[in-house]
Amino acid sequence: MIIVSNRLPITVVKRKNELSFNASVGGLATGLCSVSSNALWVGWPGIAVERLNEEERGYIKTKLIKESCYPVLLTQRDVDLYYNGFCNKTIWPLFHYFTQYAVFDKKLWNAYRQVNESFCDVVLKIATKSAKPVIWIHDYHLMLLPRLVKETLPNAKVGFFLHIPFPSFEIFRLLPWRKEILRGLLGADLIGFHTRSYVKHFLETVYRILGYEHAHEAILLSNKKVKVAAFPMGIDPEKFTNALSDVKVQKEISKIRKKVGERKIILSIDRLDYTKGIPQRLEAFDLFLEKYPEFREKVTHILVGVPSRTRVEHYKLLKKRVDELVGKINGKYGTLGWVPLWYIYRFLQFQTLIALYHLADIALVTPLRDGMNLVAKEFIASKADSKGVLILSEMAGAAEELKEAIRINPYNKEETVEALRIALLMSEKEQVKRNKAMQKRLQRSNIKQ
Ligand code: F6P
């Protein structure tokens, strides 16, 4: 099988002329790493080609191919117009219902088309070696690719999976290139989404824009049927429970516990993205400390923001807003012996992540819109003793499965405040009951099955 995604699971970083190979962040890489062991992977290694000399390009290529990764090299212009541009200034905001942030610019669209063709060239080079290749294309960066591949390789089995929400027709119709995008996707034999709502939106959109009817979750084209279904992305729960016995994780746990003391830990981990609802969450935490002073000095909110898409304007503005809010809250409530908010703006090592999941009494996951959200699932999976409370936004795809979480509307600050109070006061018996039910469900939808 050939997996194709914008980013390879390995990102190449160059600092002071030193190259390093790091694990990529985000749900796609995390989710697919568990199932990719026998696959070849085509994608971008995360660095513009101009930043590498001839020798470095060769070195990177050899090193990646050894890991079954086939790089698509992008120029700085591609990165600006396709990745930062059409992907993250047009599709990303639009599909997450941030219509006011969406930029509609033909130059960006042309770059998107051209980069999808470059991906196609690399895929074809590998796929033509097999008589009946199976190609699994991922995410909103590559929505033209299914059709491009099928045009040259009609025998290939092509699947497409969208990792972000598919919006309702009323939102999608705003896109000037809506027909081209839908036709690109319909090149696939099977199209998957995280939830049934996204499937419904897609089927309605295809009907209203292109006029194709559907029956039994398949779209009827003149020459073929395209199957459309929901496949909520799971995780590998054992990876999280087993990691707890790792010595390094145990060391991290005692280190953090020593620093936090007996205080309850409220944990949030996200890419620093405006869809994650971080300012709204911080405002709710502020209100919580204001309204319930008895919890001051009793809780520590650890907020991890993983740097993401730092060249896009709205991400820069978000960073500034989060910095300000963190400063404001710590200034307002902090004492000599207590810092209410610990803000970490950095990628976390797996061991630290597991330690935090283990230690957290509450996971506060409040996206304004999210395709799935694996952090919510990872937190539940890491709870070997089934203790801990998940507060989860109803706007996350994961909320359709994690029904025993305390579910909130992230725009409703008062509701988040009450959820925090309920979570902090919840009996252990109730916590275990809820988490056991969710853990059972996570086992059933294990990514490996
Ligand atoms: O989940 C959506 C997604 O774009 C994934 O494709 C990716 O894993 C993640 O967000 C991180 O995004 P980026 O590749 O832009 O850093």
Tab-separated table of C-alpha atoms and ligand atoms in Angstrom:
chain	number	residue	atom	x	y	z
A	1	MET	CA	0.000	0.000	0.000
A	2	ILE	CA	1.086	3.543	-0.712
A	3	ILE	CA	0.075	6.184	1.831
A	4	VAL	CA	0.099	9.747	0.530
A	5	SER	CA	-0.158	12.775	2.791
A	6	ASN	CA	1.090	16.335	2.661
A	7	ARG	CA	3.584	15.719	5.443
A	8	LEU	CA	5.707	12.636	5.864
A	9	PRO	CA	5.714	11.143	9.374
A	10	ILE	CA	9.299	12.430	9.565
A	11	THR	CA	9.975	16.173	9.391
A	12	VAL	CA	13.427	17.403	8.409
A	13	VAL	CA	14.697	20.425	10.321
A	14	LYS	CA	17.811	22.437	9.474
A	15	ARG	CA	19.356	24.549	12.223
A	16	LYS	CA	22.787	26.157	11.910
A	17	ASN	CA	23.547	23.899	8.933
A	18	GLU	CA	22.713	20.787	10.981
A	19	LEU	CA	19.983	18.478	9.681
A	20	SER	CA	17.764	16.591	12.106
A	21	PHE	CA	14.924	14.149	11.537
A	22	ASN	CA	11.967	14.581	13.912
A	23	ALA	CA	8.594	12.899	14.313
A	24	SER	CA	5.883	15.049	12.687
A	25	VAL	CA	3.195	16.558	14.914
A	26	GLY	CA	-0.556	16.374	14.422
A	27	GLY	CA	-3.300	13.811	14.333
A	28	LEU	CA	-2.521	12.378	10.922
A	29	ALA	CA	1.040	11.307	11.651
A	30	THR	CA	0.149	10.127	15.175
A	31	GLY	CA	-2.842	8.176	13.949
A	32	LEU	CA	-1.292	6.533	10.911
A	33	CYS	CA	2.090	5.609	12.358
A	34	SER	CA	0.532	2.574	14.039
A	35	VAL	CA	-0.780	1.189	10.720
A	36	SER	CA	1.958	2.188	8.308
A	37	SER	CA	4.596	-0.459	9.042
A	38	ASN	CA	4.206	-2.293	5.710
A	39	ALA	CA	3.386	0.724	3.602
A	40	LEU	CA	5.370	3.134	1.482
A	41	TRP	CA	4.705	6.752	2.371
A	42	VAL	CA	4.774	9.681	-0.067
A	43	GLY	CA	4.846	13.221	1.317
A	44	TRP	CA	6.668	16.477	1.979
A	45	PRO	CA	9.585	16.347	4.445
A	46	GLY	CA	8.674	19.800	5.831
A	47	ILE	CA	11.564	21.872	4.455
A	48	ALA	CA	11.775	24.072	1.332
A	49	VAL	CA	14.147	22.721	-1.292
A	50	GLU	CA	16.115	26.005	-1.507
A	51	ARG	CA	17.293	25.507	2.067
A	52	LEU	CA	19.189	22.378	1.041
A	53	ASN	CA	22.268	22.011	-1.105
A	54	GLU	CA	22.658	19.200	-3.643
A	55	GLU	CA	24.452	16.941	-1.200
A	56	GLU	CA	21.878	17.465	1.562
A	57	ARG	CA	19.026	16.662	-0.825
A	58	GLY	CA	20.657	13.369	-1.741
A	59	TYR	CA	21.340	12.561	1.912
A	60	ILE	CA	17.759	13.296	2.957
A	61	LYS	CA	16.350	11.234	0.121
A	62	THR	CA	18.479	8.192	0.940
A	63	LYS	CA	17.765	8.444	4.631
A	64	LEU	CA	14.005	8.792	4.112
A	65	ILE	CA	13.755	6.008	1.539
A	66	LYS	CA	15.404	3.678	4.061
A	67	GLU	CA	12.361	4.404	6.243
A	68	SER	CA	10.020	3.723	3.262
A	69	CYS	CA	9.330	7.460	2.905
A	70	TYR	CA	9.366	9.011	-0.580
A	71	PRO	CA	9.796	12.786	-0.425
A	72	VAL	CA	7.968	15.304	-2.595
A	73	LEU	CA	10.252	18.327	-2.701
A	74	LEU	CA	8.518	21.706	-2.526
A	75	THR	CA	10.012	25.089	-3.290
A	76	GLN	CA	9.611	28.058	-0.924
A	77	ARG	CA	7.021	29.419	-3.356
A	78	ASP	CA	5.042	26.155	-3.103
A	79	VAL	CA	5.245	26.295	0.663
A	80	ASP	CA	3.960	29.888	0.684
A	81	LEU	CA	1.201	29.541	-1.881
A	82	TYR	CA	0.130	25.909	-1.504
A	83	TYR	CA	0.809	24.924	2.154
A	84	ASN	CA	0.572	28.270	3.989
A	85	GLY	CA	-1.696	29.548	1.212
A	86	PHE	CA	-4.512	27.464	-0.254
A	87	CYS	CA	-4.309	24.692	2.380
A	88	ASN	CA	-4.075	26.816	5.487
A	89	LYS	CA	-5.572	30.156	4.448
A	90	THR	CA	-8.440	28.838	2.320
A	91	ILE	CA	-9.452	25.237	3.019
A	92	TRP	CA	-8.501	24.981	6.699
A	93	PRO	CA	-10.486	28.030	7.892
A	94	LEU	CA	-13.397	27.337	5.551
A	95	PHE	CA	-13.799	23.679	6.543
A	96	HIS	CA	-13.614	24.671	10.233
A	97	TYR	CA	-16.366	27.286	9.743
A	98	PHE	CA	-13.999	30.268	10.115
A	99	THR	CA	-15.363	31.811	6.930
A	100	GLN	CA	-14.136	35.264	7.946
A	101	TYR	CA	-10.506	33.987	7.809
A	102	ALA	CA	-10.798	32.249	4.424
A	103	VAL	CA	-8.861	33.813	1.546
A	104	PHE	CA	-10.066	33.141	-2.005
A	105	ASP	CA	-7.176	33.891	-4.351
A	106	LYS	CA	-6.598	32.364	-7.771
A	107	LYS	CA	-2.818	32.406	-7.321
A	108	LEU	CA	-3.162	30.140	-4.284
A	109	TRP	CA	-5.556	27.844	-6.115
A	110	ASN	CA	-3.158	27.502	-9.066
A	111	ALA	CA	-0.345	26.550	-6.685
A	112	TYR	CA	-2.608	23.939	-5.066
A	113	ARG	CA	-3.346	22.390	-8.456
A	114	GLN	CA	0.282	22.372	-9.453
A	115	VAL	CA	1.499	20.819	-6.164
A	116	ASN	CA	-1.187	18.106	-6.376
A	117	GLU	CA	0.301	17.300	-9.794
A	118	SER	CA	3.806	17.104	-8.297
A	119	PHE	CA	2.527	14.629	-5.693
A	120	CYS	CA	0.928	12.655	-8.510
A	121	ASP	CA	4.282	12.394	-10.331
A	122	VAL	CA	5.978	10.851	-7.276
A	123	VAL	CA	3.050	8.496	-6.610
A	124	LEU	CA	3.045	7.299	-10.215
A	125	LYS	CA	6.766	6.539	-10.155
A	126	ILE	CA	6.202	4.123	-7.268
A	127	ALA	CA	2.738	2.845	-8.123
A	128	THR	CA	3.501	1.799	-11.685
A	129	LYS	CA	5.770	-0.932	-10.275
A	130	SER	CA	2.660	-2.839	-9.170
A	131	ALA	CA	-0.133	-4.238	-11.419
A	132	LYS	CA	-2.898	-3.300	-8.991
A	133	PRO	CA	-1.603	-0.682	-6.620
A	134	VAL	CA	-3.533	0.337	-3.537
A	135	ILE	CA	-3.171	4.044	-2.862
A	136	TRP	CA	-4.496	5.714	0.271
A	137	ILE	CA	-4.556	9.502	0.022
A	138	HIS	CA	-4.957	11.683	3.109
A	139	ASP	CA	-6.391	15.025	3.949
A	140	TYR	CA	-7.375	18.390	2.579
A	141	HIS	CA	-4.002	19.181	1.024
A	142	LEU	CA	-4.513	16.559	-1.671
A	143	MET	CA	-8.153	16.675	-2.717
A	144	LEU	CA	-7.343	16.774	-6.450
A	145	LEU	CA	-5.026	13.790	-6.266
A	146	PRO	CA	-7.556	10.894	-6.398
A	147	ARG	CA	-8.725	11.969	-9.838
A	148	LEU	CA	-5.216	12.733	-11.101
A	149	VAL	CA	-4.007	9.264	-10.086
A	150	LYS	CA	-7.026	7.465	-11.525
A	151	GLU	CA	-6.649	9.202	-14.885
A	152	THR	CA	-3.276	7.512	-15.386
A	153	LEU	CA	-3.858	4.356	-13.345
A	154	PRO	CA	-7.502	3.332	-13.770
A	155	ASN	CA	-6.700	-0.081	-12.227
A	156	ALA	CA	-5.392	1.358	-8.991
A	157	LYS	CA	-7.578	1.091	-5.899
A	158	VAL	CA	-7.725	4.612	-4.550
A	159	GLY	CA	-8.977	5.537	-1.091
A	160	PHE	CA	-9.232	9.051	0.304
A	161	PHE	CA	-9.594	10.014	3.965
A	162	LEU	CA	-10.342	13.510	5.242
A	163	HIS	CA	-8.878	14.239	8.693
A	164	ILE	CA	-10.732	17.510	9.191
A	165	PRO	CA	-14.481	18.229	9.231
A	166	PHE	CA	-16.344	18.282	5.934
A	167	PRO	CA	-18.517	21.393	6.328
A	168	SER	CA	-22.189	21.774	5.568
A	169	PHE	CA	-23.228	22.617	1.995
A	170	GLU	CA	-23.905	26.269	2.911
A	171	ILE	CA	-20.241	26.696	3.885
A	172	PHE	CA	-18.644	24.553	1.179
A	173	ARG	CA	-20.578	26.337	-1.577
A	174	LEU	CA	-18.620	29.552	-0.839
A	175	LEU	CA	-15.502	28.020	-2.389
A	176	PRO	CA	-14.987	29.369	-5.931
A	177	TRP	CA	-13.358	26.043	-6.968
A	178	ARG	CA	-15.972	23.818	-5.333
A	179	LYS	CA	-16.710	21.762	-8.454
A	180	GLU	CA	-13.061	21.028	-9.181
A	181	ILE	CA	-12.481	19.921	-5.582
A	182	LEU	CA	-15.496	17.596	-5.593
A	183	ARG	CA	-14.507	16.105	-8.955
A	184	GLY	CA	-10.986	15.565	-7.661
A	185	LEU	CA	-12.288	13.659	-4.630
A	186	LEU	CA	-14.718	11.583	-6.687
A	187	GLY	CA	-11.739	10.070	-8.505
A	188	ALA	CA	-11.410	7.811	-5.428
A	189	ASP	CA	-13.171	4.447	-5.072
A	190	LEU	CA	-13.754	4.977	-1.371
A	191	ILE	CA	-13.980	8.246	0.543
A	192	GLY	CA	-13.784	8.198	4.339
A	193	PHE	CA	-14.624	10.762	6.983
A	194	HIS	CA	-14.318	10.725	10.772
A	195	THR	CA	-18.049	11.039	11.506
A	196	ARG	CA	-21.462	10.361	10.035
A	197	SER	CA	-22.249	14.089	10.068
A	198	TYR	CA	-19.349	14.781	7.694
A	199	VAL	CA	-20.557	11.965	5.419
A	200	LYS	CA	-24.034	13.505	5.357
A	201	HIS	CA	-22.614	16.942	4.532
A	202	PHE	CA	-20.510	15.504	1.721
A	203	LEU	CA	-23.346	13.516	0.128
A	204	GLU	CA	-25.655	16.510	0.205
A	205	THR	CA	-22.952	18.796	-1.193
A	206	VAL	CA	-22.143	16.467	-4.086
A	207	TYR	CA	-25.840	16.222	-4.942
A	208	ARG	CA	-26.504	19.953	-4.775
A	209	ILE	CA	-23.359	21.032	-6.607
A	210	LEU	CA	-22.792	18.245	-9.128
A	211	GLY	CA	-26.246	16.637	-9.180
A	212	TYR	CA	-25.039	13.061	-8.419
A	213	GLU	CA	-27.504	10.978	-6.417
A	214	HIS	CA	-26.479	8.541	-3.700
A	215	ALA	CA	-27.873	5.302	-2.351
A	216	HIS	CA	-26.645	3.121	0.539
A	217	GLU	CA	-23.634	5.357	1.153
A	218	ALA	CA	-22.444	5.231	-2.444
A	219	ILE	CA	-22.457	8.009	-5.012
A	220	LEU	CA	-23.633	6.914	-8.440
A	221	LEU	CA	-21.485	8.323	-11.226
A	222	SER	CA	-22.079	7.409	-14.876
A	223	ASN	CA	-19.128	4.977	-14.959
A	224	LYS	CA	-18.664	3.886	-11.344
A	225	LYS	CA	-19.861	3.933	-7.760
A	226	VAL	CA	-17.920	5.815	-5.102
A	227	LYS	CA	-18.373	4.432	-1.622
A	228	VAL	CA	-18.593	7.055	1.115
A	229	ALA	CA	-18.475	6.089	4.791
A	230	ALA	CA	-17.521	7.138	8.304
A	231	PHE	CA	-14.380	5.594	9.820
A	232	PRO	CA	-13.768	7.367	13.135
A	233	MET	CA	-10.016	7.291	13.592
A	234	GLY	CA	-8.989	5.248	16.607
A	235	ILE	CA	-5.737	4.987	18.523
A	236	ASP	CA	-3.592	2.122	19.733
A	237	PRO	CA	-4.617	2.104	23.431
A	238	GLU	CA	-1.872	-0.354	24.412
A	239	LYS	CA	0.806	2.032	23.215
A	240	PHE	CA	-0.349	4.379	25.977
A	241	THR	CA	-0.925	1.876	28.768
A	242	ASN	CA	2.333	-0.002	28.070
A	243	ALA	CA	4.362	3.207	28.019
A	244	LEU	CA	3.588	3.722	31.698
A	245	SER	CA	6.032	1.026	32.714
A	246	ASP	CA	8.902	2.768	30.890
A	247	VAL	CA	11.559	3.965	33.357
A	248	LYS	CA	11.883	7.334	31.616
A	249	VAL	CA	8.134	7.896	31.945
A	250	GLN	CA	8.230	7.004	35.639
A	251	LYS	CA	11.071	9.498	36.143
A	252	GLU	CA	9.059	12.210	34.348
A	253	ILE	CA	6.046	11.412	36.520
A	254	SER	CA	7.943	11.857	39.795
A	255	LYS	CA	9.636	14.998	38.500
A	256	ILE	CA	6.354	16.677	37.567
A	257	ARG	CA	4.540	15.446	40.695
A	258	LYS	CA	7.257	16.942	42.880
A	259	LYS	CA	6.859	20.319	41.166
A	260	VAL	CA	3.048	20.385	41.240
A	261	GLY	CA	2.718	18.961	44.752
A	262	GLU	CA	-0.718	17.742	45.756
A	263	ARG	CA	-2.561	20.192	43.532
A	264	LYS	CA	-5.056	18.838	41.006
A	265	ILE	CA	-3.857	19.036	37.417
A	266	ILE	CA	-6.020	20.355	34.597
A	267	LEU	CA	-4.334	19.484	31.300
A	268	SER	CA	-4.753	20.826	27.764
A	269	ILE	CA	-2.610	19.826	24.795
A	270	ASP	CA	-3.133	21.223	21.302
A	271	ARG	CA	-1.334	22.482	18.273
A	272	LEU	CA	-1.509	26.254	18.690
A	273	ASP	CA	-4.406	26.639	16.278
A	274	TYR	CA	-7.346	29.057	16.367
A	275	THR	CA	-9.762	26.144	15.861
A	276	LYS	CA	-8.758	24.687	19.235
A	277	GLY	CA	-10.550	27.351	21.296
A	278	ILE	CA	-7.542	28.189	23.488
A	279	PRO	CA	-8.427	31.846	24.293
A	280	GLN	CA	-12.027	30.853	25.107
A	281	ARG	CA	-10.694	28.107	27.402
A	282	LEU	CA	-8.350	30.530	29.170
A	283	GLU	CA	-11.159	33.026	29.653
A	284	ALA	CA	-13.245	30.229	31.180
A	285	PHE	CA	-10.366	29.302	33.519
A	286	ASP	CA	-10.123	32.946	34.561
A	287	LEU	CA	-13.850	33.030	35.291
A	288	PHE	CA	-13.592	29.729	37.180
A	289	LEU	CA	-10.950	31.122	39.556
A	290	GLU	CA	-12.965	34.288	39.953
A	291	LYS	CA	-16.263	32.533	40.654
A	292	TYR	CA	-14.887	29.729	42.841
A	293	PRO	CA	-12.027	31.219	44.887
A	294	GLU	CA	-11.977	28.064	47.047
A	295	PHE	CA	-10.148	26.333	44.180
A	296	ARG	CA	-7.341	28.910	44.017
A	297	GLU	CA	-3.990	27.367	45.005
A	298	LYS	CA	-5.682	23.934	44.700
A	299	VAL	CA	-5.326	23.491	40.944
A	300	THR	CA	-2.615	23.879	38.309
A	301	HIS	CA	-3.624	24.244	34.689
A	302	ILE	CA	-0.904	22.872	32.397
A	303	LEU	CA	-1.406	24.261	28.922
A	304	VAL	CA	0.718	22.780	26.143
A	305	GLY	CA	0.602	24.651	22.817
A	306	VAL	CA	2.603	22.948	20.098
A	307	PRO	CA	3.907	25.543	17.581
A	308	SER	CA	2.095	25.190	14.269
A	309	ARG	CA	1.871	27.055	10.921
A	310	THR	CA	3.754	29.936	12.466
A	311	ARG	CA	3.999	31.884	9.204
A	312	VAL	CA	0.235	32.248	8.795
A	313	GLU	CA	-1.109	35.570	10.097
A	314	HIS	CA	-3.990	34.217	12.199
A	315	TYR	CA	-1.635	31.816	13.988
A	316	LYS	CA	0.697	34.693	14.849
A	317	LEU	CA	-2.229	36.680	16.234
A	318	LEU	CA	-3.377	33.684	18.254
A	319	LYS	CA	0.082	33.241	19.764
A	320	LYS	CA	0.043	36.870	20.881
A	321	ARG	CA	-3.441	36.536	22.392
A	322	VAL	CA	-2.533	33.351	24.289
A	323	ASP	CA	0.685	34.940	25.638
A	324	GLU	CA	-1.349	37.919	26.864
A	325	LEU	CA	-4.059	35.819	28.508
A	326	VAL	CA	-1.563	33.548	30.262
A	327	GLY	CA	0.269	36.598	31.623
A	328	LYS	CA	-2.985	38.223	32.683
A	329	ILE	CA	-4.294	35.165	34.562
A	330	ASN	CA	-0.998	34.403	36.293
A	331	GLY	CA	-0.634	38.049	37.266
A	332	LYS	CA	-4.205	38.256	38.575
A	333	TYR	CA	-4.302	35.094	40.705
A	334	GLY	CA	-0.700	33.934	41.156
A	335	THR	CA	0.906	34.031	44.611
A	336	LEU	CA	4.481	33.553	45.775
A	337	GLY	CA	3.889	29.820	46.100
A	338	TRP	CA	1.454	29.221	43.246
A	339	VAL	CA	1.437	29.746	39.464
A	340	PRO	CA	-2.097	28.945	38.240
A	341	LEU	CA	-1.105	28.348	34.615
A	342	TRP	CA	1.939	26.538	33.315
A	343	TYR	CA	2.225	27.361	29.657
A	344	ILE	CA	4.548	25.273	27.510
A	345	TYR	CA	4.945	26.440	23.895
A	346	ARG	CA	6.880	23.532	22.456
A	347	PHE	CA	6.668	20.015	21.023
A	348	LEU	CA	6.607	17.425	23.827
A	349	GLN	CA	8.539	14.160	23.877
A	350	PHE	CA	6.351	11.049	24.057
A	351	GLN	CA	7.547	10.234	27.617
A	352	THR	CA	6.516	13.659	28.914
A	353	LEU	CA	3.189	13.398	27.137
A	354	ILE	CA	2.452	10.045	28.775
A	355	ALA	CA	3.526	11.371	32.171
A	356	LEU	CA	1.168	14.333	31.810
A	357	TYR	CA	-1.741	12.143	30.708
A	358	HIS	CA	-1.084	9.910	33.702
A	359	LEU	CA	-0.893	12.746	36.207
A	360	ALA	CA	-3.766	14.868	34.934
A	361	ASP	CA	-6.954	14.825	36.978
A	362	ILE	CA	-8.835	16.595	34.217
A	363	ALA	CA	-8.260	16.880	30.482
A	364	LEU	CA	-9.833	20.061	29.174
A	365	VAL	CA	-10.308	19.584	25.425
A	366	THR	CA	-12.360	22.438	24.024
A	367	PRO	CA	-11.942	22.933	20.262
A	368	LEU	CA	-14.359	25.247	18.495
A	369	ARG	CA	-14.321	22.734	15.630
A	370	ASP	CA	-12.188	19.622	15.252
A	371	GLY	CA	-12.261	16.736	12.764
A	372	MET	CA	-11.685	14.123	15.490
A	373	ASN	CA	-9.226	15.059	18.337
A	374	LEU	CA	-6.978	12.217	19.367
A	375	VAL	CA	-5.790	13.929	22.584
A	376	ALA	CA	-9.184	13.158	24.152
A	377	LYS	CA	-8.804	9.482	23.232
A	378	GLU	CA	-5.164	9.292	24.320
A	379	PHE	CA	-6.005	10.754	27.746
A	380	ILE	CA	-8.678	8.109	28.348
A	381	ALA	CA	-6.409	5.314	27.073
A	382	SER	CA	-3.585	6.378	29.404
A	383	LYS	CA	-5.698	6.008	32.541
A	384	ALA	CA	-4.686	2.547	33.724
A	385	ASP	CA	-6.661	3.007	36.983
A	386	SER	CA	-9.559	4.600	35.047
A	387	LYS	CA	-9.454	7.718	37.218
A	388	GLY	CA	-9.622	11.217	35.734
A	389	VAL	CA	-12.260	13.329	34.032
A	390	LEU	CA	-12.493	14.316	30.391
A	391	ILE	CA	-14.200	17.605	29.560
A	392	LEU	CA	-14.812	17.574	25.835
A	393	SER	CA	-16.202	20.056	23.343
A	394	GLU	CA	-19.258	18.814	21.498
A	395	MET	CA	-17.696	20.342	18.346
A	396	ALA	CA	-14.962	17.665	18.250
A	397	GLY	CA	-15.563	14.603	16.088
A	398	ALA	CA	-14.505	12.484	19.097
A	399	ALA	CA	-17.596	13.661	21.019
A	400	GLU	CA	-19.766	11.320	18.886
A	401	GLU	CA	-17.917	8.356	20.469
A	402	LEU	CA	-16.855	9.630	23.914
A	403	LYS	CA	-20.337	10.077	25.254
A	404	GLU	CA	-19.424	9.659	28.933
A	405	ALA	CA	-17.186	12.750	28.906
A	406	ILE	CA	-18.578	15.979	30.335
A	407	ARG	CA	-19.551	17.613	27.077
A	408	ILE	CA	-19.611	21.372	26.688
A	409	ASN	CA	-20.216	24.049	24.086
A	410	PRO	CA	-16.808	25.819	24.034
A	411	TYR	CA	-18.459	29.167	23.248
A	412	ASN	CA	-20.389	28.907	26.513
A	413	LYS	CA	-17.902	30.072	29.142
A	414	GLU	CA	-20.283	29.507	32.080
A	415	GLU	CA	-20.829	25.911	30.974
A	416	THR	CA	-17.064	25.280	30.879
A	417	VAL	CA	-16.717	26.809	34.351
A	418	GLU	CA	-19.427	24.519	35.746
A	419	ALA	CA	-17.877	21.518	33.983
A	420	LEU	CA	-14.578	22.252	35.744
A	421	ARG	CA	-16.297	22.404	39.120
A	422	ILE	CA	-18.243	19.185	38.496
A	423	ALA	CA	-15.067	17.452	37.296
A	424	LEU	CA	-13.075	18.533	40.364
A	425	LEU	CA	-15.793	17.294	42.689
A	426	MET	CA	-16.657	14.078	40.837
A	427	SER	CA	-16.414	10.917	42.948
A	428	GLU	CA	-13.778	8.353	41.975
A	429	LYS	CA	-16.509	5.766	41.532
A	430	GLU	CA	-18.228	7.930	38.916
A	431	GLN	CA	-14.912	8.670	37.163
A	432	VAL	CA	-14.096	4.978	36.880
A	433	LYS	CA	-17.583	4.119	35.617
A	434	ARG	CA	-17.407	6.715	32.840
A	435	ASN	CA	-13.814	5.960	31.835
A	436	LYS	CA	-14.274	2.199	31.758
A	437	ALA	CA	-17.135	2.621	29.269
A	438	MET	CA	-14.997	4.866	27.055
A	439	GLN	CA	-11.946	2.594	27.339
A	440	LYS	CA	-14.037	-0.350	26.185
A	441	ARG	CA	-15.174	1.612	23.155
A	442	LEU	CA	-11.592	2.676	22.359
A	443	GLN	CA	-10.538	-0.978	22.435
A	444	ARG	CA	-13.250	-1.836	19.921
A	445	SER	CA	-12.219	0.935	17.523
A	446	ASN	CA	-8.492	0.248	17.967
A	447	ILE	CA	-6.661	1.661	14.912
A	448	LYS	CA	-4.989	-1.705	14.295
A	449	GLN	CA	-8.299	-3.499	13.640
B	1	F6P	O1	-5.369	17.048	11.265
B	1	F6P	C1	-5.181	17.941	10.242
B	1	F6P	C2	-3.736	18.198	9.928
B	1	F6P	O2	-3.544	19.065	8.893
B	1	F6P	C3	-3.016	16.934	9.612
B	1	F6P	O3	-2.979	16.667	8.233
B	1	F6P	C4	-1.687	17.152	10.226
B	1	F6P	O4	-1.283	15.981	10.841
B	1	F6P	C5	-1.902	18.183	11.318
B	1	F6P	O5	-3.095	18.821	11.034
B	1	F6P	C6	-0.734	19.129	11.499
B	1	F6P	O6	-0.691	20.092	10.486
B	1	F6P	P1	0.593	20.567	9.724
B	1	F6P	O7	1.023	19.440	8.860
B	1	F6P	O8	0.121	21.755	8.973
B	1	F6P	O9	1.619	20.880	10.741
